[in-house]
Short mmCIF file of C-alpha atoms in Angstrom, two decimals:
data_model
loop_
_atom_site.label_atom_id
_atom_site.label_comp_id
_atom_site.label_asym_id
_atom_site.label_seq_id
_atom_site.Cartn_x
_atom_site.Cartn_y
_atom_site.Cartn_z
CA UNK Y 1 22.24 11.92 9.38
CA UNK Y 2 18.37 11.00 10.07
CA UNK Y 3 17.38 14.91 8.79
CA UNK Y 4 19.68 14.60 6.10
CA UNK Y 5 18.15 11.52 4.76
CA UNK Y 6 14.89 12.91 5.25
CA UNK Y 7 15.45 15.83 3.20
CA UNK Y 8 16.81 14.09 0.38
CA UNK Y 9 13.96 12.07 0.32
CA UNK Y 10 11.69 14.75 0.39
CA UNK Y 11 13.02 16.46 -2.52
CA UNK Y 12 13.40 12.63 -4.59
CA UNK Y 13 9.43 12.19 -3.77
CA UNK Y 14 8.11 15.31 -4.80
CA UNK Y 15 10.29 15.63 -7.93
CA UNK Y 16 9.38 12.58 -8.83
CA UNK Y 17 5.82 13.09 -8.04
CA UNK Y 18 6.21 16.49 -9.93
CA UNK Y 19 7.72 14.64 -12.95
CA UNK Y 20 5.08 12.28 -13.39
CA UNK Y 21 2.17 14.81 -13.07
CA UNK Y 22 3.95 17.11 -16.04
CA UNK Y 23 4.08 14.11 -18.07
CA UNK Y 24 0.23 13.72 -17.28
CA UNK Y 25 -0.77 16.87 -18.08
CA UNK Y 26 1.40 17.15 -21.40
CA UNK Y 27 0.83 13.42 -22.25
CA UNK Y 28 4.74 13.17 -23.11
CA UNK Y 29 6.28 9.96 -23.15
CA UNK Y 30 8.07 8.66 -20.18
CA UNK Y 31 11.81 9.18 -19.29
CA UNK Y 32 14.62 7.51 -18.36
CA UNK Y 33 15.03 10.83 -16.02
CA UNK Y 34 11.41 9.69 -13.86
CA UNK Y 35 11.95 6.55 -13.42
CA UNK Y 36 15.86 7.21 -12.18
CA UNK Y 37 15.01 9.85 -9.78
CA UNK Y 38 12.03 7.55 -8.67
CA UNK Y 39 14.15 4.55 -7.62
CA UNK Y 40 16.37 7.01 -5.89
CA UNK Y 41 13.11 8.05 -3.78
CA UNK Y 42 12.52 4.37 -3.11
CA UNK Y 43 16.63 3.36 -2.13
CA UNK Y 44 16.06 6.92 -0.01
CA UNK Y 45 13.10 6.15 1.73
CA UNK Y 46 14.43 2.58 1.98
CA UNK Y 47 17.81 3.91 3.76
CA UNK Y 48 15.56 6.10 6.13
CA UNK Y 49 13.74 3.56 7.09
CA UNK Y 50 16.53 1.21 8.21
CA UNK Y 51 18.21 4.00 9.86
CA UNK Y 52 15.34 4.83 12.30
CA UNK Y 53 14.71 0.96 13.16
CA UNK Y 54 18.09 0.84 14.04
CA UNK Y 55 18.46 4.01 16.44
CA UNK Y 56 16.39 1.67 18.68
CA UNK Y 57 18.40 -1.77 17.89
CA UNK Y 58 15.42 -2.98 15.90
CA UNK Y 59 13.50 -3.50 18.98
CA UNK Y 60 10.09 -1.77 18.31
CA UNK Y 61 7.54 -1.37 15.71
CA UNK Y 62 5.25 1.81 16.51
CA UNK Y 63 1.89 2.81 13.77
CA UNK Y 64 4.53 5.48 12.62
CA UNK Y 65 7.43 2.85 11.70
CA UNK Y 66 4.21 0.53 10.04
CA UNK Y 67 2.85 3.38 7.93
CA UNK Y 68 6.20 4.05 6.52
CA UNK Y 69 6.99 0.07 5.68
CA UNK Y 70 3.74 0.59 3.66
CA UNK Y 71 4.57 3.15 1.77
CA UNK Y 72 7.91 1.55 1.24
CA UNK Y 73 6.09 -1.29 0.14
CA UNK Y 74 3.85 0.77 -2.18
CA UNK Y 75 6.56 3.01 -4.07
CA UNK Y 76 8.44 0.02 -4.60
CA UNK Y 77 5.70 -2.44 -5.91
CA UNK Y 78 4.36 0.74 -7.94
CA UNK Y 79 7.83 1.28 -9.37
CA UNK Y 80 7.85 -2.19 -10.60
CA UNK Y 81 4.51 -2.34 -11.98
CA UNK Y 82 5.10 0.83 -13.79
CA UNK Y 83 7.88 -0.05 -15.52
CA UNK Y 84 6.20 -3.38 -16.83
CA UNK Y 85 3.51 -0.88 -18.44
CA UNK Y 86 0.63 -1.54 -16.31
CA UNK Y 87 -0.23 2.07 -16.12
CA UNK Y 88 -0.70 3.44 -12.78
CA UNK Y 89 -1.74 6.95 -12.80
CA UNK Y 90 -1.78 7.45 -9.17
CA UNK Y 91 1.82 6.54 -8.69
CA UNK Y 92 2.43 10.67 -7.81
CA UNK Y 93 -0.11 10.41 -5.28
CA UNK Y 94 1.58 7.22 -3.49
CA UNK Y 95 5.42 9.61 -3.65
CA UNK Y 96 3.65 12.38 -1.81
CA UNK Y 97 2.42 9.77 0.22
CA UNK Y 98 5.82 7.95 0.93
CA UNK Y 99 7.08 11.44 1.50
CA UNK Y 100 4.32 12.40 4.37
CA UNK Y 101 5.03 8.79 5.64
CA UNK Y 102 8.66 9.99 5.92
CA UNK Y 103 8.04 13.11 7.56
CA UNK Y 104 5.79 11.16 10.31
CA UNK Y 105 8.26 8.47 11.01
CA UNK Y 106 11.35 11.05 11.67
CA UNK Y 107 9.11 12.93 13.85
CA UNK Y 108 7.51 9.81 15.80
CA UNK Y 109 9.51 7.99 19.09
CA UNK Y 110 11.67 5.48 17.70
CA UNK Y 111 10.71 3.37 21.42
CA UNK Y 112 7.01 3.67 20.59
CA UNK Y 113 5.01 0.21 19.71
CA UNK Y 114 5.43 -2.82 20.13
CA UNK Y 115 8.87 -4.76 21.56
CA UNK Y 116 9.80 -7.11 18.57
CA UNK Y 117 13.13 -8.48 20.16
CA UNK Y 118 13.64 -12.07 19.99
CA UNK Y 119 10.12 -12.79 18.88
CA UNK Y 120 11.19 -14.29 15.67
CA UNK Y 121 6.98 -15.60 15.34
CA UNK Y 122 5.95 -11.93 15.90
CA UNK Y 123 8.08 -10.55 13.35
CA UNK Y 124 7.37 -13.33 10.47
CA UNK Y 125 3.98 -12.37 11.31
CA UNK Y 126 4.52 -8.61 10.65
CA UNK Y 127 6.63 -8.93 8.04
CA UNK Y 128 3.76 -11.30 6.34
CA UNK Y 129 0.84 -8.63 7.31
CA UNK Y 130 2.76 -4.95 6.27
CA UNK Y 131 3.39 -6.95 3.02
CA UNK Y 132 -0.28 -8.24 2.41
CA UNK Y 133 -1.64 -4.97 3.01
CA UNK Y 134 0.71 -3.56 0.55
CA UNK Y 135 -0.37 -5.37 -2.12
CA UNK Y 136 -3.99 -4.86 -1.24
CA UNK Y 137 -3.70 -1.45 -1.01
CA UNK Y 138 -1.97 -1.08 -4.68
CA UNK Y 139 -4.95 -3.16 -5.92
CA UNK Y 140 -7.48 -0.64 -4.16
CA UNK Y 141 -5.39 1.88 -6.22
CA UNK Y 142 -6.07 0.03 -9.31
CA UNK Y 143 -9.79 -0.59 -8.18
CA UNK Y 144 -10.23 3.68 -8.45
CA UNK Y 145 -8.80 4.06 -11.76
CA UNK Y 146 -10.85 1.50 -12.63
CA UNK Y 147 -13.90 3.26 -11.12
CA UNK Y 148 -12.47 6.21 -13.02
CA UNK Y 149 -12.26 4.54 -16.37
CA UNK Y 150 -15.86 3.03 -16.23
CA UNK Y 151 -17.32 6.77 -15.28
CA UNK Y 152 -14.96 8.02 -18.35
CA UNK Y 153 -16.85 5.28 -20.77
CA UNK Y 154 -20.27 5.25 -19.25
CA UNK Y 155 -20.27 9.39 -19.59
CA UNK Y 156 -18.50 9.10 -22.75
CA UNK Y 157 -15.54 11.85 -21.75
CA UNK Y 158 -12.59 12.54 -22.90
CA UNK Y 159 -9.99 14.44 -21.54
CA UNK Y 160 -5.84 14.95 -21.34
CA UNK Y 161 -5.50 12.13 -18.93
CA UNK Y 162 -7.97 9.82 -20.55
CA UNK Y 163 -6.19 9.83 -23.29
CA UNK Y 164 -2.73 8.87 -20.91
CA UNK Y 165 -4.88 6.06 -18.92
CA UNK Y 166 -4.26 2.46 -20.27
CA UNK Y 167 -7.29 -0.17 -21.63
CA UNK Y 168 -9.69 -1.09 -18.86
CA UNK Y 169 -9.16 -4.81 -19.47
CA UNK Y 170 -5.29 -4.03 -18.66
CA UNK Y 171 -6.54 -2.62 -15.28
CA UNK Y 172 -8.79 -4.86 -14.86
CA UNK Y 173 -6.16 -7.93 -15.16
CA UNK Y 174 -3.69 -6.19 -12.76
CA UNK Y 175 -6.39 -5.53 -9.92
CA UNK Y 176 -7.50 -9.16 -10.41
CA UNK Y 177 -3.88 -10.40 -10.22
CA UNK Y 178 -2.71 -8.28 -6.97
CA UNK Y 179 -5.96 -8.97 -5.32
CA UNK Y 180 -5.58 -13.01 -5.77
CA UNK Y 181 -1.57 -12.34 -4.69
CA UNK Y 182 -2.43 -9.72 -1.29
CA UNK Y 183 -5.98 -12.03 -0.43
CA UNK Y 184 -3.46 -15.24 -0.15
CA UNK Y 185 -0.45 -13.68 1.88
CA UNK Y 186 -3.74 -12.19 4.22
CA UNK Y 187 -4.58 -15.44 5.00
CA UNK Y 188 -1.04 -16.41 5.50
CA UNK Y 189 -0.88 -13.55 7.72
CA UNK Y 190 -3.58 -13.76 10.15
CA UNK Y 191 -2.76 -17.94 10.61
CA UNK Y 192 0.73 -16.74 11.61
CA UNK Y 193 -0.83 -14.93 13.91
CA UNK Y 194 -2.82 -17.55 15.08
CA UNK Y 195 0.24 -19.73 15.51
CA UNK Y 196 3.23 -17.78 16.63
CA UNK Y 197 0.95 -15.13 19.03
CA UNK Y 198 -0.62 -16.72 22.77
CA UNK Y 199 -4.01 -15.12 21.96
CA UNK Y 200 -5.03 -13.16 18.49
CA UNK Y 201 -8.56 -12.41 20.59
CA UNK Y 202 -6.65 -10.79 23.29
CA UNK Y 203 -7.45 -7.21 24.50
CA UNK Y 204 -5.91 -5.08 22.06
CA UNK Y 205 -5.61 -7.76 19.60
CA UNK Y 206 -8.94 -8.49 19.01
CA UNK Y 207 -10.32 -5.19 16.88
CA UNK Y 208 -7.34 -5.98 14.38
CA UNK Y 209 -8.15 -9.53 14.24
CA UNK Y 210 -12.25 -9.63 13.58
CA UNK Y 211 -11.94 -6.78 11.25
CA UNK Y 212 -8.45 -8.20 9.29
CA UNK Y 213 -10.60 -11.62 9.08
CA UNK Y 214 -13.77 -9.85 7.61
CA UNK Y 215 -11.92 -8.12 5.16
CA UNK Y 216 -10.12 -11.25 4.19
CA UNK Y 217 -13.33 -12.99 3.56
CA UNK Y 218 -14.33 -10.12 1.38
CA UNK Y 219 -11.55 -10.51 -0.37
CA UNK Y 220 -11.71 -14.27 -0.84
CA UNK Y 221 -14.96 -14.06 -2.29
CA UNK Y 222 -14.28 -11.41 -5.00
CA UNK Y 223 -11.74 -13.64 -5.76
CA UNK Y 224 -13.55 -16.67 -6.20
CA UNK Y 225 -16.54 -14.69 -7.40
CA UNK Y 226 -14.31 -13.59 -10.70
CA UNK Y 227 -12.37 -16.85 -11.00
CA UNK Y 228 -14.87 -19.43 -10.21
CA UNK Y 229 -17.76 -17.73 -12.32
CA UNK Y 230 -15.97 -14.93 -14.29
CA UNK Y 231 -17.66 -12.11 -12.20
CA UNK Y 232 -16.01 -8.60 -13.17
CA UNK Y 233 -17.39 -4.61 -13.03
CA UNK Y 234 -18.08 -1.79 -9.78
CA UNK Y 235 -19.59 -4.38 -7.77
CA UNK Y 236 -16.91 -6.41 -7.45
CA UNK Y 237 -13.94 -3.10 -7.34
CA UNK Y 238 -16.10 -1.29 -4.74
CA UNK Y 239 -16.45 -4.66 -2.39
CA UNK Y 240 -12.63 -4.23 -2.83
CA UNK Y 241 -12.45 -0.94 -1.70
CA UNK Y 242 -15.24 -1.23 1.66
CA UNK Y 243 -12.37 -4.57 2.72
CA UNK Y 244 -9.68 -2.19 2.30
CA UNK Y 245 -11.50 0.09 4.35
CA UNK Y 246 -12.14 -2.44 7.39
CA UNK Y 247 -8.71 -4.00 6.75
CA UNK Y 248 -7.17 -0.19 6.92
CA UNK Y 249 -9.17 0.32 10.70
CA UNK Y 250 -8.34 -3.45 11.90
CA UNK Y 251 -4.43 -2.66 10.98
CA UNK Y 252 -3.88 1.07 11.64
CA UNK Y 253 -6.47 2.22 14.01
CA UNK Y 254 -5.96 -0.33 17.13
CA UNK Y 255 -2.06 0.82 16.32
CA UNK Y 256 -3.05 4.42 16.49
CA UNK Y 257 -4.83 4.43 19.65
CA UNK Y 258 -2.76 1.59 21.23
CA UNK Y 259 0.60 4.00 20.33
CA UNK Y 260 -0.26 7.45 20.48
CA UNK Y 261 -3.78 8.22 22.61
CA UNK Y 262 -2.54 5.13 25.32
CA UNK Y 263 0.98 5.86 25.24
#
């Protein structure tokens, strides 16, 4: 059933993906056809997903399992951003992401990570982090296109996809608006943490937690930086990126080592 799911998946993602980057190159209009077989990628993935946790009664959470839930997380919030016209060119890169995300969870332990039974704190806290860095990470998308459209206007060039990418203020608005959204549910995160977990400093806990909170403050003052004084351009979108970054090490890499070079 698991390699069956997987397959379909696979072929949803990549069609999808392969979809999308014809209508790039051709600059056609969109169809109903892309963004069908694109929520049938995302119910897929979903299914897979649900399917795996529950070989192992729901009882662990490995860096496989967490990487997947992301990329859940980002088809989905992608899907929905797309079809409100907010013109994210780099959904085909997060399918063939989803779809190596797939490929890594079937392949991965189920019984790897972390025990999550009957630590209702732990999960809320999970649930509230995989979720947060989500978001951020679709705004770091958004932050490179806008990095993209600024070199296109600075260098005055034009080419087929330029002429497909949407205004820069459009971007710009979006990336504003999912970086205010992810920065708030970070905080909410990491005091979760604080409050349901005995010690967020402990060994293994404490990489995630200094570099999760130093992204966070990054975040927070971009945020207030643009709202508070109406602060916009690269600075601003490549601070973005360099708290991604840290928050991307602080979330993934103690989870790497902690579940596959210590396991």
């Amino acid at each position: 059933m698991m390699l069956g799911l997987l397959a379909l998946t696979l072929v949803l993602y990549l069609v999808s993906a392969g979809l999308l980057w014809r209508q790039l190159a051709r600059e056609s209009a969109s169809t109903a056809v892309n963004g069908w077989v694109a929520l049938a990628a995302v119910v897929s993935h979903g299914a897979l997903l649900t399917w795996y946790l529950a070989s192992d009664g729901f009882d662990h959470l490995n860096v496989a399992s967490s990487l997947s839930v992301v990329a859940f997380l980002l088809a989905l919030l992608s899907f929905v951003r797309v079809q409100r016209n907010s013109g994210l060119v780099l959904r085909p890169v997060i399918y063939v992401f989803a779809a190596v995300s797939c490929v890594i969870l079937v392949l991965s332990p189920a019984h790897w990570g972390a025990t999550i039974t009957n630590t209702h704190g732990l999960a809320i806290h999970i649930v509230l982090s995989l979720l947060a860095y989500a978001i951020l990470m679709l705004a770091t998308l958004y932050a490179v296109q806008l990095l993209y459209l600024n070199y296109l206007l600075k260098n005055h060039r034009v080419n087929a996809l330029s002429n497909y990418l949407p205004p820069l203020m459009v971007v710009e608005k979006y990336f504003f608006r999912l970086l205010s959204t992810g920065t708030l549910l970070l905080f909410i995160a990491i005091a979760s943490g604080f409050i349901f977990l005995d010690d967020m400093f402990a060994q293994g806990q404490a990489h995630k937690t200094i570099l999760s909170s130093i992204a966070a403050l990054i975040y927070l003052a971009i945020v207030i930086l643009h709202r508070a004084q109406g602060m916009r351009g690269r600075l601003l979108v490549v601070a973005s990126v360099v708290a991604s970054v840290l928050l991307s090490l602080g979330y993934f890499g103690s989870r790497f080592v902690r579940d596959v070079l210590l396991s």
